Amino acid sequence: EAQVTQNPRYLITVTGKKLTVTCSQNMNHEYMSWYRQDPGLGLRQIYYSMNVEVTDKGDVPEGYKVSRKEKRNFPLILESPSPNQTSLYFCASSLTSGGSSGNTIYFGEGSWLTVV
Amino acid sequence: GENVEQHPSTLSVQEGDSAVIKCTYSDSASNYFPWYKQELGKGPQLIIDIRSNVGEKKDQRIAVTLNKTAKHFSLHITETQPEDSAVYFCAAYRGGSQGNLIFGKGTKLSVKP
């Protein structure tokens, strides 16, 4: 079964305590990305990766880091979380970066992060 | 850059009625427009998509129309059912090296039995 798996699903943390949200896909997809979803703002892209060792900033990258050492994994790192990073985070993957009916984007189930 | 506007933000219909959600985009180069459904506690899932060389696409009770000249596209759900209740997102493919989707802000659809 095609899956994008994120962990943890729920996390409450304190300001400044480094945390990592893991993401793994089992479809051998090249393209992976992270989004955050906030009320009234929809889904906004944080970082994306075209392939292994190729990552780049999305629309709202401040305060985040990513790495892509293996094709299947794309962790999101918050080095020093702040309350404005309280949000619902989604990892997503697709075969390539192209937009077409044959290149469906699959989303994980989401990670609720609260920074106090 | 590309911008996608989505209306309405909330929509309540009676079971069996139709629901229409509208989106506009700004970049005339955008050529792929998917719609996602997000159920409570889950990630968005693709329900239908359309390319810019097609004016309309149907899949059972859902359809999407695209007016490339006016740069707007719409999702139509007929004979709505309570299980259609969810948040719906439209998106436009940005293209270029970033190659990702720009999403609308979402529409919360409630179908009342």
Coordinates of N, CA and C in Angstrom, one line a residue:
Chain A
E1 N 0.9 -1.2 0.0 CA 0.0 0.0 0.0 C 0.9 1.2 0.0
A2 N 0.5 2.2 -0.9 CA 1.3 3.5 -1.0 C 1.1 4.2 0.3
Q3 N 2.2 4.6 0.9 CA 2.1 5.3 2.2 C 3.2 6.4 2.4
V4 N 2.7 7.5 3.0 CA 3.7 8.5 3.6 C 3.4 8.5 5.1
T5 N 4.5 8.1 5.8 CA 4.3 8.0 7.3 C 5.1 9.0 8.0
Q6 N 4.4 9.7 8.9 CA 5.0 10.8 9.7 C 5.0 10.4 11.2
N7 N 6.0 10.8 11.9 CA 6.1 10.7 13.3 C 6.8 11.8 14.0
P8 N 6.4 12.3 15.1 CA 5.2 11.9 15.8 C 3.9 12.5 15.2
R9 N 2.8 11.9 15.5 CA 1.5 12.5 15.1 C 1.1 13.7 15.9
Y10 N 1.4 13.6 17.2 CA 1.1 14.7 18.1 C 2.3 15.0 19.0
L11 N 2.6 16.3 19.2 CA 3.7 16.6 20.1 C 3.5 18.0 20.7
I12 N 3.7 18.0 22.0 CA 3.8 19.3 22.7 C 5.2 19.5 23.2
T13 N 5.8 20.6 22.9 CA 7.2 20.8 23.3 C 7.4 22.3 23.8
V14 N 8.5 22.5 24.3 CA 8.8 23.9 24.9 C 9.7 24.7 23.9
T15 N 9.6 26.0 24.0 CA 10.4 26.9 23.2 C 11.9 26.5 23.3
G16 N 12.5 26.4 22.2 CA 14.0 26.2 22.1 C 14.4 24.8 22.2
K17 N 13.6 23.8 22.4 CA 14.0 22.4 22.5 C 13.9 21.8 21.1
K18 N 15.1 21.5 20.6 CA 15.1 20.9 19.2 C 14.3 19.7 19.0
L19 N 13.6 19.6 17.9 CA 12.8 18.5 17.6 C 12.9 18.1 16.1
T20 N 12.6 16.8 15.8 CA 12.6 16.3 14.5 C 11.3 15.6 14.2
V21 N 10.7 15.9 13.1 CA 9.5 15.2 12.6 C 10.0 14.3 11.5
T22 N 9.8 13.0 11.6 CA 10.3 12.1 10.6 C 9.2 11.9 9.5
C23 N 9.7 11.6 8.3 CA 8.8 11.3 7.2 C 9.4 10.2 6.3
S24 N 8.6 9.2 6.0 CA 9.1 8.2 5.2 C 8.0 7.8 4.2
Q25 N 8.5 7.5 2.9 CA 7.5 7.1 1.9 C 8.0 5.8 1.3
N26 N 7.1 4.9 0.8 CA 7.4 3.6 0.4 C 7.2 3.4 -1.1
M27 N 7.2 4.5 -1.9 CA 6.8 4.5 -3.3 C 8.0 4.8 -4.2
N28 N 9.2 4.9 -3.7 CA 10.4 5.2 -4.4 C 10.2 6.6 -5.2
H29 N 9.5 7.5 -4.5 CA 9.3 8.8 -5.1 C 10.6 9.7 -5.0
E30 N 10.8 10.5 -6.1 CA 11.9 11.4 -6.1 C 11.6 12.7 -5.3
Y31 N 10.4 13.2 -5.5 CA 10.0 14.5 -5.0 C 9.3 14.4 -3.6
M32 N 9.8 15.1 -2.6 CA 9.2 15.1 -1.3 C 9.2 16.6 -0.8
S33 N 8.2 16.9 0.0 CA 8.1 18.2 0.5 C 7.4 18.3 1.9
W34 N 7.5 19.4 2.5 CA 6.8 19.6 3.8 C 5.9 20.8 3.7
Y35 N 4.7 20.7 4.2 CA 3.8 21.8 4.3 C 3.4 22.0 5.7
R36 N 3.0 23.3 6.0 CA 2.3 23.5 7.3 C 0.9 24.1 6.9
Q37 N -0.1 23.7 7.8 CA -1.4 24.1 7.6 C -1.9 24.9 8.8
D38 N -2.3 26.1 8.5 CA -2.8 27.0 9.6 C -4.2 27.5 9.2
P39 N -5.0 27.7 10.2 CA -6.4 28.2 9.9 C -6.4 29.5 9.1
G40 N -7.2 29.5 8.1 CA -7.3 30.6 7.2 C -6.2 30.8 6.2
L41 N -5.1 30.0 6.3 CA -4.0 30.2 5.4 C -3.8 29.0 4.5
G42 N -4.5 28.0 4.7 CA -4.4 26.8 3.8 C -3.0 26.1 4.0
L43 N -2.6 25.5 3.0 CA -1.3 24.7 3.0 C -0.2 25.5 2.4
R44 N 0.9 25.7 3.1 CA 2.0 26.4 2.6 C 3.3 25.6 2.6
Q45 N 4.0 25.6 1.6 CA 5.2 24.7 1.5 C 6.4 25.3 2.3
I46 N 7.0 24.4 3.0 CA 8.2 24.8 3.9 C 9.5 24.6 3.1
Y47 N 9.7 23.3 2.8 CA 10.9 22.9 2.0 C 10.5 21.8 1.1
Y48 N 11.3 21.6 0.1 CA 11.1 20.5 -0.8 C 12.4 19.9 -1.2
S49 N 12.3 18.7 -1.8 CA 13.5 18.0 -2.3 C 13.2 17.3 -3.6
M50 N 14.0 17.6 -4.6 CA 13.8 17.0 -5.9 C 14.4 15.6 -6.0
N51 N 15.4 15.3 -5.1 CA 16.0 14.0 -5.1 C 17.0 13.9 -3.9
V52 N 17.6 12.8 -3.8 CA 18.6 12.6 -2.7 C 19.7 13.8 -2.7
E53 N 19.9 14.3 -1.6 CA 20.9 15.4 -1.4 C 20.6 16.7 -2.1
V54 N 19.3 16.8 -2.6 CA 18.9 18.0 -3.3 C 17.7 18.6 -2.6
T55 N 17.9 19.7 -1.8 CA 16.8 20.3 -1.1 C 16.8 21.8 -1.3
D56 N 15.6 22.4 -1.2 CA 15.5 23.8 -1.4 C 14.4 24.4 -0.6
K57 N 14.4 25.7 -0.4 CA 13.4 26.4 0.4 C 12.1 26.5 -0.4
G58 N 11.0 26.4 0.4 CA 9.7 26.6 -0.2 C 9.3 28.0 0.1
D59 N 8.0 28.2 0.5 CA 7.5 29.6 0.7 C 7.7 30.1 2.1
V60 N 7.8 29.2 3.1 CA 7.9 29.6 4.5 C 9.0 28.8 5.2
P61 N 10.2 29.0 4.8 CA 11.3 28.1 5.3 C 11.9 28.5 6.7
E62 N 11.6 29.8 7.1 CA 12.3 30.3 8.3 C 12.0 29.5 9.5
G63 N 13.1 29.1 10.2 CA 13.0 28.3 11.4 C 13.0 26.8 11.2
Y64 N 13.2 26.4 10.0 CA 13.2 24.9 9.7 C 14.4 24.5 8.9
K65 N 14.7 23.2 9.1 CA 15.8 22.6 8.3 C 15.3 21.3 7.8
V66 N 15.9 20.8 6.7 CA 15.5 19.4 6.3 C 16.8 18.7 5.8
S67 N 16.7 17.4 5.6 CA 17.8 16.7 5.0 C 17.2 15.6 4.1
R68 N 18.0 15.2 3.1 CA 17.5 14.1 2.3 C 18.7 13.2 2.0
K69 N 19.0 12.4 2.9 CA 20.2 11.5 2.8 C 19.8 10.2 2.1
E70 N 18.6 9.8 2.2 CA 18.1 8.6 1.5 C 16.8 9.0 0.8
K71 N 16.5 8.3 -0.2 CA 15.3 8.6 -1.1 C 14.0 8.5 -0.3
R72 N 13.9 7.6 0.6 CA 12.6 7.4 1.3 C 12.4 8.3 2.4
N73 N 13.4 8.9 3.0 CA 13.2 9.7 4.2 C 13.5 11.2 4.0
F74 N 12.7 12.0 4.7 CA 12.8 13.5 4.5 C 12.4 14.1 5.8
P75 N 13.3 14.1 6.8 CA 12.9 14.7 8.1 C 12.9 16.2 8.2
L76 N 12.0 16.7 9.0 CA 11.9 18.2 9.2 C 12.4 18.5 10.6
I77 N 13.3 19.4 10.6 CA 14.0 19.7 11.9 C 13.7 21.1 12.3
L78 N 13.3 21.3 13.6 CA 13.1 22.6 14.2 C 14.2 22.7 15.2
E79 N 15.2 23.5 14.9 CA 16.4 23.6 15.7 C 16.1 24.3 17.1
S80 N 15.3 25.4 17.0 CA 14.9 26.1 18.2 C 13.4 26.5 18.0
P81 N 12.5 25.6 18.3 CA 11.1 25.9 18.0 C 10.6 27.1 18.8
S82 N 9.7 27.8 18.2 CA 9.0 29.0 18.8 C 7.5 28.8 18.7
P83 N 6.7 29.5 19.5 CA 5.3 29.4 19.5 C 4.6 29.6 18.2
N84 N 5.2 30.4 17.3 CA 4.6 30.7 16.0 C 4.8 29.5 15.1
Q85 N 5.5 28.5 15.5 CA 5.6 27.2 14.7 C 4.6 26.2 15.2
T86 N 3.7 26.6 16.1 CA 2.6 25.7 16.4 C 1.7 25.6 15.2
S87 N 1.5 24.3 14.7 CA 0.8 24.2 13.4 C 0.6 22.7 13.2
L88 N -0.1 22.4 12.1 CA -0.3 21.0 11.6 C 0.6 20.9 10.4
Y89 N 1.5 19.9 10.5 CA 2.5 19.7 9.5 C 2.2 18.4 8.6
F90 N 2.4 18.6 7.3 CA 2.2 17.5 6.4 C 3.4 17.3 5.6
C91 N 3.8 16.0 5.5 CA 4.9 15.6 4.5 C 4.1 15.1 3.3
A92 N 4.7 15.3 2.1 CA 4.1 14.8 0.9 C 5.2 14.3 0.0
S93 N 4.8 13.4 -0.9 CA 5.7 12.9 -1.9 C 5.0 12.6 -3.2
S94 N 5.8 12.7 -4.3 CA 5.3 12.4 -5.6 C 6.4 11.8 -6.5
L95 N 6.1 11.2 -7.6 CA 7.1 10.6 -8.4 C 8.2 11.6 -8.8
T96 N 7.7 12.7 -9.4 CA 8.6 13.8 -9.8 C 8.0 15.1 -9.3
S97 N 8.6 16.2 -9.7 CA 8.1 17.5 -9.4 C 7.0 18.0 -10.3
G98 N 6.8 17.3 -11.4 CA 5.9 17.7 -12.5 C 4.4 17.7 -12.1
G99 N 3.6 18.5 -12.7 CA 2.2 18.5 -12.4 C 1.4 17.8 -13.5
S100 N 0.9 16.6 -13.2 CA 0.1 15.9 -14.2 C -0.7 14.8 -13.5
S101 N -1.7 14.3 -14.2 CA -2.6 13.3 -13.6 C -1.8 12.0 -13.2
G102 N -0.7 11.8 -13.8 CA 0.1 10.6 -13.5 C 1.1 10.8 -12.4
N103 N 1.1 12.0 -11.8 CA 2.0 12.3 -10.8 C 1.3 12.8 -9.5
T104 N 0.5 11.9 -9.0 CA -0.3 12.2 -7.8 C 0.6 12.5 -6.6
I105 N 0.2 13.6 -5.9 CA 0.9 13.9 -4.6 C 0.2 13.2 -3.5
Y106 N 1.0 12.4 -2.7 CA 0.5 11.7 -1.6 C 0.9 12.4 -0.3
F107 N -0.1 12.6 0.6 CA 0.2 13.3 1.8 C 0.2 12.3 3.0
G108 N 1.0 12.6 4.0 CA 1.0 11.9 5.2 C -0.3 12.3 6.0
E109 N -0.4 11.7 7.2 CA -1.6 11.9 8.0 C -1.5 13.2 8.8
G110 N -0.4 13.8 8.9 CA -0.2 15.0 9.6 C 0.4 14.9 11.0
S111 N 1.1 15.9 11.4 CA 1.7 16.0 12.7 C 1.3 17.3 13.4
W112 N 0.6 17.1 14.5 CA 0.1 18.3 15.3 C 1.3 18.7 16.2
L113 N 1.8 19.9 16.0 CA 2.9 20.3 16.9 C 2.5 21.6 17.6
T114 N 2.6 21.5 19.0 CA 2.3 22.7 19.8 C 3.6 23.1 20.5
V115 N 4.0 24.3 20.4 CA 5.2 24.9 21.1 C 4.7 25.9 22.1
V116 N 5.1 25.6 23.4 CA 4.6 26.4 24.5 C 5.8 27.2 25.1
Chain B
G1 N 4.4 36.0 -8.3 CA 4.2 34.5 -8.3 C 2.8 34.1 -8.3
E2 N 2.6 32.8 -8.4 CA 1.2 32.3 -8.5 C 0.4 32.5 -7.2
N3 N -0.8 32.8 -7.3 CA -1.7 33.0 -6.2 C -3.1 32.3 -6.5
V4 N -3.6 31.6 -5.6 CA -4.9 30.9 -5.8 C -5.9 31.4 -4.7
E5 N -7.0 31.9 -5.2 CA -8.1 32.3 -4.3 C -9.2 31.3 -4.4
Q6 N -9.7 31.0 -3.2 CA -10.8 30.0 -3.1 C -12.0 30.5 -2.4
H7 N -13.2 30.3 -2.9 CA -14.4 30.7 -2.3 C -15.5 29.7 -2.5
P8 N -16.4 29.5 -1.5 CA -16.4 30.2 -0.2 C -15.5 29.5 0.8
S9 N -15.3 30.1 1.9 CA -14.5 29.4 2.9 C -15.3 28.4 3.7
T10 N -16.6 28.6 3.8 CA -17.5 27.6 4.4 C -18.7 27.5 3.5
L11 N -19.3 26.3 3.5 CA -20.4 26.0 2.6 C -21.3 24.9 3.3
S12 N -22.5 25.2 3.5 CA -23.4 24.3 4.1 C -24.6 24.0 3.2
V13 N -24.8 22.7 2.9 CA -25.9 22.3 2.0 C -26.7 21.2 2.6
Q14 N -27.9 21.0 2.1 CA -28.7 19.9 2.5 C -28.3 18.6 1.7
E15 N -28.4 17.5 2.3 CA -28.1 16.3 1.6 C -29.0 16.2 0.4
G16 N -28.3 15.8 -0.7 CA -29.0 15.7 -2.0 C -28.8 16.9 -2.9
D17 N -28.5 18.0 -2.3 CA -28.3 19.3 -3.1 C -26.9 19.2 -3.7
S18 N -26.7 20.2 -4.6 CA -25.3 20.3 -5.2 C -24.5 21.3 -4.4
A19 N -23.2 21.2 -4.5 CA -22.2 22.1 -3.9 C -21.2 22.5 -5.0
V20 N -20.9 23.8 -5.0 CA -20.0 24.4 -6.0 C -18.9 25.2 -5.2
I21 N -17.7 24.9 -5.5 CA -16.6 25.6 -4.9 C -15.7 26.2 -6.0
K22 N -15.4 27.5 -5.9 CA -14.7 28.2 -7.0 C -13.3 28.7 -6.6
C23 N -12.4 28.6 -7.6 CA -11.1 29.1 -7.4 C -10.6 29.9 -8.6
T24 N -9.8 30.9 -8.3 CA -9.1 31.6 -9.4 C -7.6 31.6 -9.2
Y25 N -6.9 31.7 -10.3 CA -5.4 31.6 -10.2 C -4.9 32.8 -11.0
S26 N -3.6 33.1 -10.7 CA -3.1 34.4 -11.3 C -2.1 34.1 -12.4
D27 N -1.4 33.0 -12.4 CA -0.3 32.7 -13.4 C -0.9 32.0 -14.6
S28 N -0.9 32.7 -15.7 CA -1.5 32.1 -16.9 C -0.7 30.9 -17.4
A29 N 0.5 30.7 -16.9 CA 1.3 29.5 -17.3 C 0.9 28.3 -16.5
S30 N 0.1 28.4 -15.5 CA -0.3 27.2 -14.7 C -1.1 26.3 -15.6
N31 N -0.8 25.0 -15.6 CA -1.4 24.0 -16.5 C -2.0 22.8 -15.9
Y32 N -2.1 22.7 -14.6 CA -2.6 21.5 -13.9 C -3.3 22.0 -12.6
F33 N -4.5 21.5 -12.4 CA -5.3 22.0 -11.3 C -6.0 20.8 -10.6
P34 N -5.4 20.4 -9.5 CA -6.0 19.3 -8.8 C -6.9 19.8 -7.6
W35 N -7.8 18.9 -7.2 CA -8.6 19.2 -6.0 C -8.4 18.1 -5.0
Y36 N -8.3 18.6 -3.7 CA -8.0 17.6 -2.6 C -9.1 17.7 -1.6
K37 N -9.4 16.6 -1.0 CA -10.4 16.5 0.1 C -9.6 16.1 1.3
Q38 N -9.9 16.8 2.4 CA -9.2 16.5 3.7 C -10.3 16.2 4.7
E39 N -10.4 15.0 5.1 CA -11.3 14.6 6.2 C -10.6 14.8 7.5
L40 N -11.4 14.9 8.5 CA -11.0 15.3 9.9 C -9.9 14.3 10.3
G41 N -8.7 14.8 10.7 CA -7.6 14.0 11.3 C -6.8 13.3 10.2
K42 N -7.0 13.7 8.9 CA -6.3 13.0 7.9 C -5.6 14.0 7.0
G43 N -4.7 13.5 6.2 CA -4.0 14.3 5.2 C -4.9 14.5 3.9
P44 N -4.6 15.5 3.2 CA -5.4 15.8 1.9 C -5.3 14.6 1.0
Q45 N -6.4 14.3 0.3 CA -6.3 13.2 -0.8 C -6.9 13.8 -2.1
L46 N -6.2 13.4 -3.1 CA -6.6 13.9 -4.5 C -8.0 13.2 -4.8
I47 N -8.9 14.1 -5.3 CA -10.2 13.5 -5.7 C -10.4 13.7 -7.2
I48 N -9.9 14.7 -7.8 CA -10.1 14.9 -9.2 C -9.1 16.0 -9.6
D49 N -8.7 16.0 -10.9 CA -7.8 17.0 -11.4 C -8.1 17.3 -12.9
I50 N -7.5 18.4 -13.3 CA -7.8 18.8 -14.7 C -6.6 19.5 -15.3
R51 N -6.3 19.2 -16.5 CA -5.2 19.9 -17.2 C -5.8 21.1 -18.0
S52 N -4.9 22.0 -18.4 CA -5.4 23.3 -19.0 C -5.9 23.1 -20.4
N53 N -5.6 21.9 -21.0 CA -6.1 21.7 -22.4 C -7.5 21.0 -22.4
V54 N -8.1 20.9 -21.2 CA -9.4 20.3 -21.0 C -10.4 21.2 -20.3
G55 N -11.6 21.3 -20.8 CA -12.5 22.3 -20.2 C -13.3 21.7 -19.0
E56 N -13.6 20.4 -19.0 CA -14.4 19.8 -18.0 C -14.0 18.3 -17.8
K57 N -14.1 17.9 -16.6 CA -13.8 16.5 -16.3 C -14.8 16.0 -15.3
K58 N -15.3 14.8 -15.4 CA -16.3 14.2 -14.5 C -15.8 12.9 -13.9
D59 N -16.2 12.6 -12.7 CA -15.9 11.3 -12.1 C -17.1 11.1 -11.1
Q60 N -18.1 10.4 -11.6 CA -19.3 10.0 -10.9 C -20.0 11.3 -10.4
R61 N -20.0 11.6 -9.1 CA -20.8 12.7 -8.6 C -19.9 14.0 -8.6
I62 N -18.7 13.9 -8.9 CA -17.9 15.2 -8.9 C -17.4 15.5 -10.3
A63 N -17.3 16.8 -10.5 CA -16.8 17.3 -11.8 C -16.0 18.6 -11.5
V64 N -15.1 18.9 -12.4 CA -14.3 20.1 -12.4 C -14.4 20.8 -13.7
T65 N -14.6 22.1 -13.7 CA -14.6 22.9 -14.9 C -13.5 23.9 -14.9
L66 N -12.9 24.2 -16.0 CA -11.8 25.1 -16.1 C -12.1 26.1 -17.2
N67 N -12.0 27.4 -16.9 CA -12.1 28.5 -17.8 C -10.7 29.1 -17.9
K68 N -9.9 28.8 -18.9 CA -8.5 29.2 -18.9 C -8.4 30.7 -19.2
T69 N -9.4 31.2 -20.0 CA -9.4 32.6 -20.3 C -9.6 33.5 -19.1
A70 N -10.6 33.1 -18.3 CA -10.9 33.8 -17.1 C -10.0 33.4 -15.9
K71 N -9.2 32.4 -16.1 CA -8.3 31.9 -15.0 C -9.1 31.5 -13.8
H72 N -10.2 30.7 -14.0 CA -10.8 30.2 -12.8 C -11.3 28.7 -13.1
F73 N -11.4 28.0 -12.0 CA -11.8 26.6 -12.1 C -12.7 26.3 -10.9
S74 N -13.6 25.3 -11.1 CA -14.6 25.1 -10.1 C -14.8 23.6 -9.8
L75 N -15.2 23.2 -8.6 CA -15.5 21.9 -8.3 C -17.0 21.8 -8.1
H76 N -17.6 20.8 -8.7 CA -19.1 20.6 -8.6 C -19.3 19.2 -8.0
I77 N -20.1 19.2 -6.9 CA -20.5 17.9 -6.3 C -22.0 17.8 -6.3
T78 N -22.5 16.8 -7.0 CA -23.9 16.7 -7.1 C -24.4 15.6 -6.1
E79 N -25.7 15.6 -5.8 CA -26.3 14.7 -4.9 C -25.5 14.4 -3.7
T80 N -25.2 15.5 -3.0 CA -24.3 15.5 -1.9 C -24.7 14.5 -0.8
Q81 N -23.8 13.9 -0.1 CA -24.1 12.9 1.0 C -23.3 13.4 2.2
P82 N -23.7 13.0 3.4 CA -23.0 13.4 4.6 C -21.5 13.1 4.6
E83 N -21.1 12.0 3.9 CA -19.7 11.6 3.9 C -18.9 12.6 2.9
D84 N -19.6 13.5 2.3 CA -18.9 14.5 1.5 C -18.4 15.6 2.4
S85 N -18.9 15.7 3.6 CA -18.4 16.7 4.6 C -16.9 16.6 4.8
A86 N -16.2 17.7 4.5 CA -14.8 17.7 4.6 C -14.3 19.1 4.3
V87 N -13.0 19.3 4.3 CA -12.4 20.5 3.8 C -11.8 20.2 2.4
Y88 N -12.2 21.1 1.5 CA -11.7 20.9 0.1 C -10.7 22.0 -0.3
F89 N -9.6 21.6 -0.9 CA -8.6 22.5 -1.4 C -8.5 22.4 -2.9
C90 N -8.5 23.6 -3.5 CA -8.0 23.6 -4.9 C -6.6 23.9 -4.9
A91 N -5.9 23.7 -6.0 CA -4.5 24.0 -6.2 C -4.2 24.2 -7.6
A92 N -3.1 24.9 -7.8 CA -2.6 25.1 -9.2 C -1.1 24.7 -9.2
Y93 N -0.7 24.1 -10.2 CA 0.7 23.6 -10.3 C 1.6 24.8 -10.7
R94 N 2.6 25.1 -9.9 CA 3.4 26.2 -10.1 C 4.4 26.1 -11.3
G95 N 4.9 24.9 -11.5 CA 5.9 24.7 -12.5 C 7.2 25.2 -12.1
G96 N 8.1 25.2 -13.1 CA 9.5 25.7 -12.8 C 10.3 24.8 -12.0
S97 N 11.4 25.2 -11.4 CA 12.3 24.3 -10.7 C 11.7 23.9 -9.3
Q98 N 10.8 24.8 -8.8 CA 10.2 24.4 -7.5 C 9.1 23.3 -7.7
G99 N 8.5 23.4 -8.8 CA 7.6 22.3 -9.2 C 6.6 21.9 -8.2
N100 N 5.9 22.8 -7.5 CA 5.0 22.3 -6.5 C 3.6 23.0 -6.7
L101 N 2.7 22.6 -5.9 CA 1.4 23.2 -5.9 C 1.2 24.4 -5.0
I102 N 0.5 25.4 -5.5 CA 0.0 26.4 -4.7 C -1.4 26.1 -4.3
F103 N -1.8 26.1 -3.0 CA -3.1 25.8 -2.6 C -4.0 27.0 -2.3
G104 N -5.3 26.8 -2.5 CA -6.2 27.8 -2.0 C -6.3 27.6 -0.5
K105 N -7.1 28.4 0.2 CA -7.2 28.4 1.6 C -8.1 27.4 2.1
G106 N -8.9 26.7 1.3 CA -9.8 25.7 1.7 C -11.2 26.1 1.9
T107 N -12.1 25.1 1.6 CA -13.6 25.3 1.9 C -14.1 24.2 2.8
K108 N -14.7 24.6 3.9 CA -15.2 23.6 4.8 C -16.7 23.3 4.3
L109 N -16.9 22.1 3.8 CA -18.2 21.7 3.3 C -18.9 20.9 4.4
S110 N -20.1 21.3 4.7 CA -21.0 20.5 5.7 C -22.2 20.1 4.9
V111 N -22.5 18.8 4.9 CA -23.7 18.3 4.3 C -24.6 17.8 5.4
K112 N -25.8 18.5 5.5 CA -26.7 18.2 6.6 C -27.7 17.1 6.2
P113 N -27.8 16.1 7.0 CA -28.8 15.0 6.6 C -30.2 15.4 6.6

